[in-house]
Short mmCIF file of C-alpha atoms and ligand atoms in Angstrom, two decimals:
data_model
loop_
_atom_site.label_atom_id
_atom_site.label_comp_id
_atom_site.label_asym_id
_atom_site.label_seq_id
_atom_site.Cartn_x
_atom_site.Cartn_y
_atom_site.Cartn_z
CA UNK A 12 -9.23 13.53 -15.25
CA UNK A 13 -9.74 10.76 -18.03
CA UNK A 14 -13.48 10.61 -19.33
CA UNK A 15 -14.52 12.32 -16.29
CA UNK A 16 -13.84 9.56 -13.93
CA UNK A 17 -12.68 10.36 -10.30
CA UNK A 18 -9.10 9.85 -9.37
CA UNK A 19 -7.71 7.36 -7.18
CA UNK A 20 -4.19 7.09 -6.12
CA UNK A 21 -2.11 4.90 -3.76
CA UNK A 22 1.44 3.92 -3.25
CA UNK A 23 3.52 1.05 -1.89
CA UNK A 24 7.09 1.47 -0.65
CA UNK A 25 9.57 -0.88 -2.29
CA UNK A 26 11.00 -2.25 1.12
CA UNK A 27 10.82 -5.76 2.28
CA UNK A 28 8.58 -8.49 0.20
CA UNK A 29 5.16 -7.68 -0.84
CA UNK A 30 2.68 -9.96 1.27
CA UNK A 31 -0.62 -10.95 1.54
CA UNK A 32 -1.38 -8.16 3.98
CA UNK A 33 -0.61 -5.60 1.02
CA UNK A 34 -2.64 -7.63 -1.35
CA UNK A 35 -5.67 -8.07 0.82
CA UNK A 36 -5.69 -4.59 2.25
CA UNK A 37 -4.80 -2.61 -0.90
CA UNK A 38 -3.81 -4.01 -4.15
CA UNK A 39 -6.64 -6.26 -4.56
CA UNK A 40 -8.98 -3.19 -4.37
CA UNK A 41 -6.94 -1.32 -6.70
CA UNK A 42 -7.67 -4.11 -9.05
CA UNK A 43 -11.26 -3.73 -8.76
CA UNK A 44 -11.68 0.08 -8.72
CA UNK A 45 -9.49 0.62 -11.56
CA UNK A 46 -12.38 -0.04 -13.94
CA UNK A 47 -14.14 2.75 -12.54
CA UNK A 48 -11.59 5.10 -11.77
CA UNK A 49 -8.76 7.13 -13.30
CA UNK A 50 -6.13 5.34 -11.37
CA UNK A 51 -2.49 5.86 -10.46
CA UNK A 52 -0.40 3.64 -8.49
CA UNK A 53 3.18 4.55 -7.13
CA UNK A 54 6.01 2.72 -6.25
CA UNK A 55 7.06 5.01 -3.65
CA UNK A 56 11.04 4.69 -3.36
CA UNK A 57 11.49 8.02 -1.96
CA UNK A 58 9.64 6.83 1.14
CA UNK A 59 11.60 3.59 1.21
CA UNK A 60 14.91 5.35 1.96
CA UNK A 61 13.54 6.62 5.37
CA UNK A 62 15.16 3.36 6.39
CA UNK A 63 18.36 2.24 4.90
CA UNK A 64 18.12 0.44 1.63
CA UNK A 65 20.72 -1.50 -0.25
CA UNK A 66 20.88 0.42 -3.54
CA UNK A 67 20.96 -2.59 -5.83
CA UNK A 68 18.21 -4.49 -3.92
CA UNK A 69 16.18 -0.99 -4.05
CA UNK A 70 16.66 -0.51 -7.82
CA UNK A 71 15.67 -4.47 -8.37
CA UNK A 72 12.77 -4.26 -6.15
CA UNK A 73 11.17 -1.26 -7.79
CA UNK A 74 10.97 -3.12 -10.94
CA UNK A 75 9.81 -6.22 -9.21
CA UNK A 76 6.84 -4.49 -7.39
CA UNK A 77 5.71 -3.02 -10.64
CA UNK A 78 5.64 -6.44 -12.05
CA UNK A 79 4.01 -7.57 -8.96
CA UNK A 80 1.16 -4.82 -9.29
CA UNK A 81 0.43 -6.29 -13.00
CA UNK A 82 0.78 -9.90 -11.83
CA UNK A 83 -2.03 -9.19 -9.44
CA UNK A 84 -4.22 -7.68 -12.17
CA UNK A 85 -3.54 -3.85 -12.31
CA UNK A 86 -3.96 -3.43 -16.11
CA UNK A 87 -1.31 -0.76 -17.64
CA UNK A 88 -3.95 0.06 -20.10
CA UNK A 89 -6.23 1.25 -17.68
CA UNK A 90 -3.89 2.52 -14.92
CA UNK A 91 -0.60 4.41 -14.74
CA UNK A 92 2.02 2.80 -12.70
CA UNK A 93 5.28 4.91 -12.04
CA UNK A 94 8.26 5.23 -9.57
CA UNK A 95 7.96 8.06 -7.57
CA UNK A 96 11.65 9.52 -7.85
CA UNK A 97 10.88 9.78 -11.71
CA UNK A 98 8.65 12.46 -10.94
CA UNK A 99 10.20 15.36 -9.31
CA UNK A 100 6.97 17.33 -8.45
CA UNK A 101 6.69 14.90 -5.40
CA UNK A 102 9.46 16.46 -3.67
CA UNK A 103 8.80 19.92 -4.60
CA UNK A 104 5.32 20.02 -3.14
CA UNK A 105 6.64 17.93 -0.05
CA UNK A 106 8.66 21.11 0.67
CA UNK A 107 5.84 23.60 0.24
CA UNK A 108 3.88 21.34 2.45
CA UNK A 109 6.64 21.03 4.96
CA UNK A 110 5.74 24.70 5.74
CA UNK A 111 2.11 23.90 6.12
CA UNK A 112 2.42 21.31 8.85
CA UNK A 113 3.14 21.81 12.40
CA UNK A 114 5.42 19.61 14.51
CA UNK A 115 2.54 18.87 16.77
CA UNK A 116 0.75 16.98 14.14
CA UNK A 117 3.89 14.84 13.12
CA UNK A 118 4.39 14.27 16.72
CA UNK A 119 1.10 12.36 16.98
CA UNK A 120 1.55 10.02 14.08
CA UNK A 121 1.74 6.61 15.30
CA UNK A 122 3.74 4.91 12.67
CA UNK A 123 6.57 7.24 13.22
CA UNK A 124 6.60 6.17 16.94
CA UNK A 125 6.47 2.52 16.06
CA UNK A 126 9.07 2.75 13.30
CA UNK A 127 11.44 4.89 15.34
CA UNK A 128 11.26 2.28 18.10
CA UNK A 129 12.36 -0.50 15.82
CA UNK A 130 15.07 1.94 14.16
CA UNK A 131 16.55 3.46 17.37
CA UNK A 132 19.96 3.58 15.20
CA UNK A 133 18.52 5.95 12.56
CA UNK A 134 15.68 7.98 13.43
CA UNK A 135 16.11 10.57 10.70
CA UNK A 136 14.09 13.63 9.84
CA UNK A 137 12.85 11.86 6.69
CA UNK A 138 11.16 9.09 8.86
CA UNK A 139 9.55 12.08 10.77
CA UNK A 140 8.30 14.34 7.84
CA UNK A 141 7.36 11.16 5.74
CA UNK A 142 3.72 11.69 6.09
CA UNK A 143 4.04 15.15 4.36
CA UNK A 144 5.63 13.28 1.34
CA UNK A 145 2.67 10.92 1.21
CA UNK A 146 0.21 14.00 1.42
CA UNK A 147 2.03 15.45 -1.67
CA UNK A 148 1.78 12.01 -3.49
CA UNK A 149 -2.09 12.23 -2.91
CA UNK A 150 -2.60 16.07 -3.57
CA UNK A 151 -0.40 16.28 -6.47
CA UNK A 152 -2.85 14.28 -8.77
CA UNK A 153 -6.07 15.82 -7.02
CA UNK A 154 -7.26 12.43 -6.00
CA UNK A 155 -10.63 11.71 -4.90
CA UNK A 156 -9.98 8.35 -3.23
CA UNK A 157 -7.10 6.72 -1.60
CA UNK A 158 -7.36 2.94 -1.27
CA UNK A 159 -5.40 1.78 1.57
CA UNK A 160 -5.08 -0.57 4.57
CA UNK A 161 -6.29 0.80 8.08
CA UNK A 162 -2.80 1.69 9.41
CA UNK A 163 -2.68 4.67 6.85
CA UNK A 164 -5.98 6.21 8.24
CA UNK A 165 -4.11 8.77 10.32
CA UNK A 166 -1.92 9.69 7.49
CA UNK A 167 -4.67 10.22 5.20
CA UNK A 168 -6.49 12.46 7.90
CA UNK A 169 -3.35 14.72 7.96
CA UNK A 170 -3.26 14.93 4.11
CA UNK A 171 -6.85 16.16 4.34
CA UNK A 172 -5.91 18.61 7.30
CA UNK A 173 -3.04 20.24 5.21
CA UNK A 174 -4.92 20.30 2.04
CA UNK A 175 -7.89 22.28 4.02
CA UNK A 176 -5.19 24.57 5.61
CA UNK A 177 -3.89 25.67 2.25
CA UNK A 178 -7.27 25.99 0.39
CA UNK A 179 -8.51 28.24 3.42
CA UNK A 180 -5.48 30.34 3.58
CA UNK A 181 -5.31 30.80 -0.25
CA UNK A 182 -8.27 29.62 -2.51
CA UNK A 183 -9.34 26.08 -3.57
CA UNK A 184 -6.52 24.33 -4.70
CA UNK A 185 -6.30 20.78 -3.66
CA UNK A 186 -9.30 18.30 -3.96
CA UNK A 187 -9.85 16.93 -0.36
CA UNK A 188 -9.20 13.05 -0.73
CA UNK A 189 -11.33 10.42 1.05
CA UNK A 190 -9.77 7.11 2.29
CA UNK A 191 -11.11 4.02 1.08
CA UNK A 192 -10.39 1.32 3.62
CA UNK A 193 -11.97 -1.95 3.11
CA UNK A 194 -14.48 -3.48 5.67
CA UNK A 195 -12.56 -6.69 5.43
CA UNK A 196 -9.03 -7.05 4.80
CA UNK A 197 -7.84 -3.60 5.99
CA UNK A 198 -5.75 -4.96 8.95
CA UNK A 199 -4.43 -8.53 8.22
CA UNK A 200 -2.45 -9.71 11.50
CA UNK A 201 1.08 -11.12 11.89
CA UNK A 202 1.04 -15.19 11.60
CA UNK A 203 2.98 -15.65 14.74
CA UNK A 204 2.22 -12.26 16.84
CA UNK A 205 -1.43 -11.44 15.96
CA UNK A 206 -1.67 -8.59 18.12
CA UNK A 207 0.60 -6.79 15.43
CA UNK A 208 -0.16 -6.31 11.63
CA UNK A 209 1.40 -8.33 9.07
CA UNK A 210 4.32 -6.17 7.55
CA UNK A 211 6.38 -6.77 4.65
CA UNK A 212 9.65 -5.86 6.38
CA UNK A 213 9.18 -8.23 9.13
CA UNK A 214 12.50 -9.48 10.31
CA UNK A 215 10.84 -12.83 11.13
CA UNK A 216 9.61 -14.13 7.90
CA UNK A 217 7.49 -16.43 9.53
CA UNK A 218 5.21 -13.53 10.48
CA UNK A 219 4.13 -12.98 6.63
CA UNK A 220 3.24 -14.80 3.44
CA UNK A 221 5.17 -13.28 0.74
CA UNK A 222 3.20 -13.16 -2.59
CA UNK A 223 5.90 -14.97 -4.10
CA UNK A 224 6.38 -17.41 -1.69
CA UNK A 225 6.65 -20.97 -2.71
CA UNK A 226 4.39 -23.91 -1.98
CA UNK A 227 6.68 -25.35 0.70
CA UNK A 228 7.01 -22.08 2.13
CA UNK A 229 3.34 -21.40 2.80
CA UNK A 230 2.75 -24.89 4.13
CA UNK A 231 5.56 -24.15 6.71
CA UNK A 232 4.54 -20.67 7.71
CA UNK A 233 0.78 -21.71 8.05
CA UNK A 234 1.61 -24.76 10.06
CA UNK A 235 3.58 -22.56 12.32
CA UNK A 236 1.12 -19.85 12.59
CA UNK A 237 -0.46 -19.06 16.19
CA UNK A 238 -4.09 -20.08 16.79
CA UNK A 239 -5.46 -21.07 20.41
CA UNK A 240 -5.38 -23.51 22.90
CA UNK A 241 -8.65 -24.75 21.79
CA UNK A 242 -9.56 -26.71 18.85
CA UNK A 243 -12.89 -25.58 17.41
CA UNK A 244 -12.80 -23.53 14.00
CA UNK A 245 -15.07 -20.76 15.44
CA UNK A 246 -14.67 -17.05 14.62
CA UNK A 247 -16.56 -15.63 17.72
CA UNK A 248 -14.94 -17.74 20.33
CA UNK A 249 -11.34 -17.52 18.79
CA UNK A 250 -8.51 -15.44 19.76
CA UNK A 251 -6.68 -13.00 17.30
CA UNK A 252 -4.72 -15.58 15.55
CA UNK A 253 -7.61 -17.84 14.56
CA UNK A 254 -9.67 -14.99 13.66
CA UNK A 255 -6.92 -13.74 11.38
CA UNK A 256 -6.61 -17.21 9.72
CA UNK A 257 -10.41 -17.44 9.29
CA UNK A 258 -10.26 -14.01 7.68
CA UNK A 259 -7.55 -14.70 5.32
CA UNK A 260 -9.28 -18.18 4.23
CA UNK A 261 -12.44 -16.10 3.77
CA UNK A 262 -10.77 -13.37 1.59
CA UNK A 263 -9.13 -15.33 -0.63
CA UNK A 264 -11.87 -18.02 -1.24
CA UNK A 265 -14.76 -15.59 -1.15
CA UNK A 266 -16.59 -18.03 1.13
CA UNK A 267 -18.49 -16.48 4.01
CA UNK A 268 -17.14 -17.16 7.62
CA UNK A 269 -20.35 -19.19 8.45
CA UNK A 270 -19.52 -21.60 5.44
CA UNK A 271 -16.00 -22.03 6.59
CA UNK A 272 -17.06 -22.83 10.21
CA UNK A 273 -19.39 -25.44 8.88
CA UNK A 274 -17.06 -26.83 6.46
CA UNK A 275 -14.61 -27.47 9.52
CA UNK A 276 -17.13 -28.13 12.28
CA UNK A 277 -16.12 -31.78 13.33
CA UNK A 278 -12.36 -31.32 12.36
CA UNK A 279 -9.54 -29.54 14.23
CA UNK A 280 -6.90 -26.84 13.32
CA UNK A 281 -4.89 -29.13 11.37
CA UNK A 282 -7.39 -29.98 8.68
CA UNK A 283 -8.29 -26.21 8.89
CA UNK A 284 -4.83 -25.28 8.31
CA UNK A 285 -4.36 -27.50 5.45
CA UNK A 286 -7.43 -26.11 3.84
CA UNK A 287 -6.24 -22.65 4.38
CA UNK A 288 -3.01 -23.62 2.79
CA UNK A 289 -4.53 -24.81 -0.06
CA UNK A 290 -6.61 -21.60 -0.65
CA UNK A 291 -3.64 -19.53 -0.44
CA UNK A 292 -1.51 -21.64 -2.86
CA UNK A 293 -4.28 -21.80 -5.27
CA UNK A 294 -5.09 -18.17 -5.03
CA UNK A 295 -1.47 -16.90 -5.42
CA UNK A 296 -0.73 -19.45 -8.18
CA UNK A 297 -2.11 -17.46 -11.11
CA UNK A 298 -0.25 -13.98 -9.70
CA UNK A 299 3.12 -16.09 -9.50
CA UNK A 300 2.64 -17.45 -13.03
CA UNK A 301 2.17 -14.17 -14.36
CA UNK A 302 4.78 -12.50 -12.46
CA UNK A 303 7.48 -15.10 -13.51
CA UNK A 304 6.62 -14.54 -17.29
CA UNK A 305 6.91 -10.72 -16.91
CA UNK A 306 9.85 -10.08 -14.55
CA UNK A 307 12.38 -11.17 -17.46
CA UNK A 308 10.61 -8.47 -19.80
CA UNK A 309 12.68 -5.67 -18.35
CA UNK A 310 12.12 -3.49 -21.55
CA UNK A 311 8.26 -4.09 -21.40
CA UNK A 312 8.35 -2.93 -17.82
CA UNK A 313 10.52 -0.11 -18.13
CA UNK A 314 8.26 1.23 -21.12
CA UNK A 315 5.20 0.85 -18.72
CA UNK A 316 7.12 2.86 -15.91
CA UNK A 317 8.08 5.53 -18.43
CA UNK A 318 4.75 6.18 -19.83
CA UNK A 319 3.38 6.25 -16.19
CA UNK A 320 6.03 8.86 -15.33
CA UNK A 321 5.41 11.01 -18.44
CA UNK A 322 1.73 10.96 -17.66
CA UNK A 323 2.41 11.86 -14.04
CA UNK A 324 4.88 14.37 -14.87
CA UNK A 325 2.56 16.31 -16.96
CA UNK A 326 -0.39 15.92 -14.40
CA UNK A 327 1.66 17.00 -11.39
CA UNK A 328 3.07 20.03 -13.15
CA UNK A 329 -0.34 21.71 -13.37
CA UNK A 330 -0.71 21.36 -9.46
CA UNK A 331 2.59 22.52 -8.72
CA UNK A 332 2.59 25.77 -11.17
CA UNK A 333 -0.75 26.46 -9.33
CA UNK A 334 0.71 26.13 -5.89
CA UNK A 335 3.85 28.22 -6.79
CA UNK A 336 1.81 31.02 -8.12
CA UNK A 337 -0.69 31.17 -5.19
CA UNK A 338 2.25 31.21 -2.59
CA UNK A 339 3.96 33.96 -4.56
CA UNK A 340 7.00 32.27 -6.31
CA UNK A 341 7.79 34.61 -9.62
CA UNK A 342 6.82 32.68 -12.55
CA UNK A 343 8.35 34.11 -15.86
CA UNK A 344 7.09 33.31 -19.43
CA UNK A 345 10.03 31.58 -21.18
P1 ATP B 7 6.74 -2.04 5.86
O1 ATP B 7 6.73 -3.18 6.87
O2 ATP B 7 7.75 -2.25 4.58
O3 ATP B 7 6.86 -0.68 6.44
P2 ATP B 7 4.02 -2.47 4.93
O4 ATP B 7 3.89 -3.75 4.86
O5 ATP B 7 3.47 -1.74 6.23
O6 ATP B 7 5.44 -1.90 4.82
P3 ATP B 7 3.39 -0.52 3.01
O7 ATP B 7 4.18 0.00 1.73
O8 ATP B 7 3.56 0.51 4.45
O9 ATP B 7 3.44 -1.84 3.60
O10 ATP B 7 1.84 -0.26 2.68
C1 ATP B 7 1.48 -0.64 1.43
C2 ATP B 7 -0.09 -0.66 1.73
O11 ATP B 7 -0.61 -2.14 1.93
C3 ATP B 7 -0.85 0.39 2.20
O12 ATP B 7 -2.19 0.44 1.73
C4 ATP B 7 -1.08 -0.34 3.83
O13 ATP B 7 -2.01 0.17 4.40
C5 ATP B 7 -1.47 -1.67 3.35
N1 ATP B 7 -0.99 -2.70 4.38
C6 ATP B 7 0.20 -2.95 4.66
N2 ATP B 7 0.00 -3.92 5.82
C7 ATP B 7 -1.18 -4.40 5.89
C8 ATP B 7 -1.81 -5.34 6.67
N3 ATP B 7 -1.26 -6.09 7.59
N4 ATP B 7 -3.28 -5.61 6.29
C9 ATP B 7 -3.77 -4.64 5.58
N5 ATP B 7 -3.19 -3.82 4.59
C10 ATP B 7 -1.90 -3.56 4.86
N1 LTN B 8 2.82 5.64 3.52
C1 LTN B 8 2.17 4.52 2.88
C2 LTN B 8 2.67 4.35 1.59
C3 LTN B 8 2.40 5.57 0.72
C4 LTN B 8 1.20 5.91 0.23
C5 LTN B 8 1.06 7.15 -0.71
C6 LTN B 8 -0.29 5.26 0.31
C7 LTN B 8 2.98 6.64 0.16
N2 LTN B 8 2.28 7.24 -0.48
C8 LTN B 8 0.07 7.69 -1.21
C9 LTN B 8 -1.28 5.79 -0.26
C10 LTN B 8 -1.22 7.31 -0.98
C11 LTN B 8 2.57 3.24 3.78
O1 LTN B 8 3.47 3.32 4.33
N3 LTN B 8 1.90 2.26 3.57
#
């Protein structure tokens, strides 16, 4: 623990294309919280292989996601960033916690149900036990707070239950983590199917806005986004599509919803969408600029990730040793 600060930990799978859902639901809050917490952010590549990944692309995406974290405002001087597979303790703790989790608990996980519906041809055991690996990510570092979007609430609840079970059976070993789910932005919806959440691995790219999308693409995607049959920019009377767009506008611009309604009072959806496009483009511009200046600095990025994993290895070892001792694995002095 740095200067007795509380610990936050969060992770993102290097699958698909980082999108504004990930930014508004998670990364934006990491950026704010890193000043007050000892912060750890993980590119969780071991999670990503629960679905088949192209090896060359996965390797590239791990570096690109780390660069995007930094471009969004994660400061490597304040926060640790690393790649999950570089720290073997994640897999080690996951095995132990596998033996402390019931099939019935995993059977209730809605993300497993959703993902197995979408990937009928590859419903592997990793997809099923994945929440245990996530619990290990969190419990290894004794995290106090886990900033995530609303879709991760159930996984976090499981992590808390596993930790409590282990603590009760032995003695206090793991900190019981709290979720940090923002009041607004926790569930950004898909642009064309606003009943589902926006997802960075959506096959239909028109459903999400990538953090690195160019102006033309953002313009096109917002133009095609679903609103209502009405024409009034009113949050209360709007359907899911319009509500979602107004929310995105408000979160990026920092303007209150009433102010946005007032601004577009006598105008239609076209003017509102033009304004929204502008707000998104302007908000993503500095992130994209920083990203493009970073992504070719491979040795700089690797240095940050190496420092991150060295720190993580040291910290995670302490928890693993404690766990191994408590469950009865022999430990010899070398
Ligand atoms: P994939 O589609 O590849 O499964 P994803 O978009 O759901 O991915 P994750 O890597 O699973 O992204 O999640 C990274 C973080 O972003 C998590 O904290 C998650 O809760 C958050 N998040 C993902 N989608 C949204 C969304 N639509 N709105 C708000 N937060 C989100
Ligand atoms: N399961 C999460 C990603 C994730 C995570 C974590 C989030 C893996 N490990 C630890 C917070 C803490 C997801 O699919 N969004």
